């Protein structure tokens, strides 16, 4: 087992995603109810329908602000991660990780990104863990990987596999 500081990406979980998306679901239900009232009961509800329709703009802005911590540079945080190995593979919390050097060999990417085909024929990707080991922890981490027999791939090899 080996513990080091890793720059990890915040993963959008189920409950967090639901909290971010809840306002749009509420807006959608309100829009549907007012539309049905305007069509079935009384046409004077149509101005309320229009007002609620344009309320989606501030709702979308609010959702974008709440989701900002999961995009860009703000989505990374430093934390202590404990790795373990088995049969020449690197694991964290029973998740098998891919280990990849960047082109300049100044960082090592450790991640578990799954790719699958949807029922509509498109390819989707999902990540369980994304981390980057940087200096000053890089040399010790590389020694640990070499000692345990974990193969470190080059970024060019990995990109080639993604595009095939």
Short mmCIF file of C-alpha atoms in Angstrom, two decimals:
data_model
loop_
_atom_site.label_atom_id
_atom_site.label_comp_id
_atom_site.label_asym_id
_atom_site.label_seq_id
_atom_site.Cartn_x
_atom_site.Cartn_y
_atom_site.Cartn_z
CA UNK A 1 0.00 0.00 0.00
CA UNK A 2 1.19 3.48 -0.83
CA UNK A 3 -0.29 6.84 0.19
CA UNK A 4 0.43 10.07 -1.67
CA UNK A 5 -1.12 13.43 -2.47
CA UNK A 6 -3.08 13.32 -5.71
CA UNK A 7 -4.84 16.05 -7.63
CA UNK A 8 -8.27 14.45 -8.08
CA UNK A 9 -11.26 15.53 -10.08
CA UNK A 10 -14.56 16.04 -8.32
CA UNK A 11 -17.05 13.49 -9.62
CA UNK A 12 -20.67 14.58 -9.97
CA UNK A 13 -22.59 12.08 -7.85
CA UNK A 14 -26.25 11.10 -8.03
CA UNK A 15 -27.50 13.27 -5.15
CA UNK A 16 -25.45 16.29 -6.18
CA UNK A 17 -26.64 16.01 -9.77
CA UNK A 18 -30.23 15.74 -8.58
CA UNK A 19 -29.83 18.86 -6.43
CA UNK A 20 -28.47 20.77 -9.40
CA UNK A 21 -31.16 19.54 -11.82
CA UNK A 22 -34.15 19.80 -9.44
CA UNK A 23 -35.06 23.42 -10.38
CA UNK A 24 -35.45 22.52 -14.05
CA UNK A 25 -37.75 19.61 -13.19
CA UNK A 26 -39.88 21.91 -11.00
CA UNK A 27 -39.98 24.50 -13.80
CA UNK A 28 -41.03 21.83 -16.30
CA UNK A 29 -43.87 20.62 -14.07
CA UNK A 30 -45.09 24.19 -13.42
CA UNK A 31 -45.01 24.93 -17.15
CA UNK A 32 -46.99 21.79 -17.92
CA UNK A 33 -49.63 22.49 -15.25
CA UNK A 34 -50.15 26.10 -16.34
CA UNK A 35 -50.35 25.04 -19.99
CA UNK A 36 -53.01 22.43 -19.21
CA UNK A 37 -54.97 24.98 -17.18
CA UNK A 38 -54.77 27.47 -20.07
CA UNK A 39 -55.95 24.89 -22.60
CA UNK A 40 -58.61 23.07 -20.57
CA UNK A 41 -59.92 25.60 -18.05
CA UNK A 42 -59.42 29.21 -19.05
CA UNK A 43 -57.40 30.98 -21.72
CA UNK A 44 -56.51 33.86 -19.36
CA UNK A 45 -53.85 31.62 -17.83
CA UNK A 46 -51.79 32.07 -21.01
CA UNK A 47 -49.88 35.19 -19.72
CA UNK A 48 -48.82 33.14 -16.68
CA UNK A 49 -47.65 30.43 -19.08
CA UNK A 50 -45.44 32.97 -20.90
CA UNK A 51 -44.02 34.32 -17.62
CA UNK A 52 -43.16 30.83 -16.41
CA UNK A 53 -41.71 30.00 -19.83
CA UNK A 54 -39.19 32.85 -19.61
CA UNK A 55 -38.36 31.95 -15.99
CA UNK A 56 -36.16 29.19 -17.42
CA UNK A 57 -33.42 31.78 -18.11
CA UNK A 58 -32.57 32.57 -14.45
CA UNK A 59 -33.06 28.89 -13.57
CA UNK A 60 -30.48 27.88 -16.19
CA UNK A 61 -28.05 30.54 -14.93
CA UNK A 62 -28.48 29.26 -11.37
CA UNK A 63 -27.88 25.66 -12.47
CA UNK A 64 -24.76 26.70 -14.38
CA UNK A 65 -23.34 28.45 -11.29
CA UNK A 66 -24.02 25.42 -9.08
CA UNK A 67 -22.36 23.07 -11.58
CA UNK A 68 -19.30 25.31 -12.06
CA UNK A 69 -17.29 23.47 -9.41
CA UNK A 70 -17.38 20.35 -11.61
CA UNK A 71 -15.95 22.09 -14.73
CA UNK A 72 -12.52 23.43 -15.60
CA UNK A 73 -9.69 24.08 -13.18
CA UNK A 74 -12.07 24.43 -10.22
CA UNK A 75 -13.00 20.76 -10.53
CA UNK A 76 -9.66 19.55 -9.12
CA UNK A 77 -8.73 19.19 -5.47
CA UNK A 78 -5.69 17.79 -3.65
CA UNK A 79 -6.25 14.85 -1.34
CA UNK A 80 -4.39 11.95 0.21
CA UNK A 81 -5.09 8.72 -1.67
CA UNK A 82 -4.01 5.22 -0.68
CA UNK A 83 -3.14 2.94 -3.60
CA UNK A 84 -2.59 -0.79 -3.54
CA UNK A 85 -1.47 -3.25 -6.20
CA UNK A 86 -2.38 -6.78 -7.15
CA UNK A 87 -1.01 -8.79 -10.09
CA UNK A 88 0.77 -5.77 -11.58
CA UNK A 89 -2.38 -3.59 -11.55
CA UNK A 90 -2.96 -0.41 -9.54
CA UNK A 91 -6.12 -0.10 -7.43
CA UNK A 92 -7.81 2.51 -5.26
CA UNK A 93 -10.91 1.46 -3.28
CA UNK A 94 -11.24 -1.70 -5.42
CA UNK A 95 -11.25 0.34 -8.65
CA UNK A 96 -8.67 -0.81 -11.20
CA UNK A 97 -6.78 2.22 -12.53
CA UNK A 98 -5.03 2.97 -15.81
CA UNK A 99 -1.59 4.57 -15.28
CA UNK A 100 -0.38 6.96 -17.98
CA UNK A 101 2.57 9.36 -18.28
CA UNK A 102 1.88 12.67 -19.99
CA UNK A 103 4.00 13.47 -23.07
CA UNK A 104 6.62 15.48 -21.15
CA UNK A 105 6.69 12.90 -18.30
CA UNK A 106 6.03 15.55 -15.64
CA UNK A 107 2.71 14.04 -14.49
CA UNK A 108 1.14 10.63 -14.17
CA UNK A 109 -2.56 10.23 -14.83
CA UNK A 110 -4.33 7.56 -12.79
CA UNK A 111 -7.93 7.04 -13.78
CA UNK A 112 -10.75 4.64 -14.44
CA UNK A 113 -12.75 5.80 -17.44
CA UNK A 114 -15.28 3.38 -18.88
CA UNK A 115 -16.56 3.55 -22.43
CA UNK A 116 -19.69 1.80 -23.67
CA UNK A 117 -22.11 1.94 -26.56
CA UNK A 118 -25.62 3.22 -25.89
CA UNK A 119 -28.73 1.62 -27.31
CA UNK A 120 -28.82 4.41 -29.91
CA UNK A 121 -25.38 3.44 -31.26
CA UNK A 122 -23.44 6.32 -29.72
CA UNK A 123 -20.43 6.00 -27.43
CA UNK A 124 -20.66 7.26 -23.85
CA UNK A 125 -17.93 7.63 -21.23
CA UNK A 126 -18.13 7.52 -17.45
CA UNK A 127 -15.39 8.04 -14.86
CA UNK A 128 -15.17 6.50 -11.39
CA UNK A 129 -11.83 8.08 -10.50
CA UNK A 130 -9.58 10.67 -12.15
CA UNK A 131 -6.32 11.75 -10.54
CA UNK A 132 -2.98 13.33 -11.41
CA UNK A 133 0.24 12.70 -9.52
CA UNK A 134 2.54 15.74 -9.85
CA UNK A 135 5.87 16.88 -8.51
CA UNK A 136 7.16 16.59 -5.76
CA UNK A 137 5.36 13.25 -5.32
CA UNK A 138 6.06 11.92 -8.82
CA UNK A 139 9.47 10.28 -8.33
CA UNK A 140 8.44 8.30 -5.23
CA UNK A 141 5.22 7.22 -6.93
CA UNK A 142 7.13 6.00 -10.01
CA UNK A 143 9.50 4.02 -7.76
CA UNK A 144 6.50 2.43 -6.03
CA UNK A 145 4.96 1.48 -9.39
CA UNK A 146 8.22 0.02 -10.70
CA UNK A 147 8.76 -1.94 -7.49
CA UNK A 148 5.26 -3.42 -7.72
CA UNK A 149 5.55 -4.18 -11.46
CA UNK A 150 2.80 -1.81 -12.64
CA UNK A 151 3.18 -0.85 -16.31
CA UNK A 152 3.09 2.89 -17.02
CA UNK A 153 1.67 3.70 -20.46
CA UNK A 154 2.61 6.73 -22.55
CA UNK A 155 -0.08 9.30 -23.36
CA UNK A 156 0.35 8.68 -27.10
CA UNK A 157 -0.45 4.94 -26.63
CA UNK A 158 -3.57 5.76 -24.69
CA UNK A 159 -4.86 8.34 -27.19
CA UNK A 160 -4.32 5.84 -29.99
CA UNK A 161 -6.53 3.32 -28.14
CA UNK A 162 -9.31 5.87 -27.61
CA UNK A 163 -9.56 6.78 -31.28
CA UNK A 164 -9.54 3.25 -32.68
#
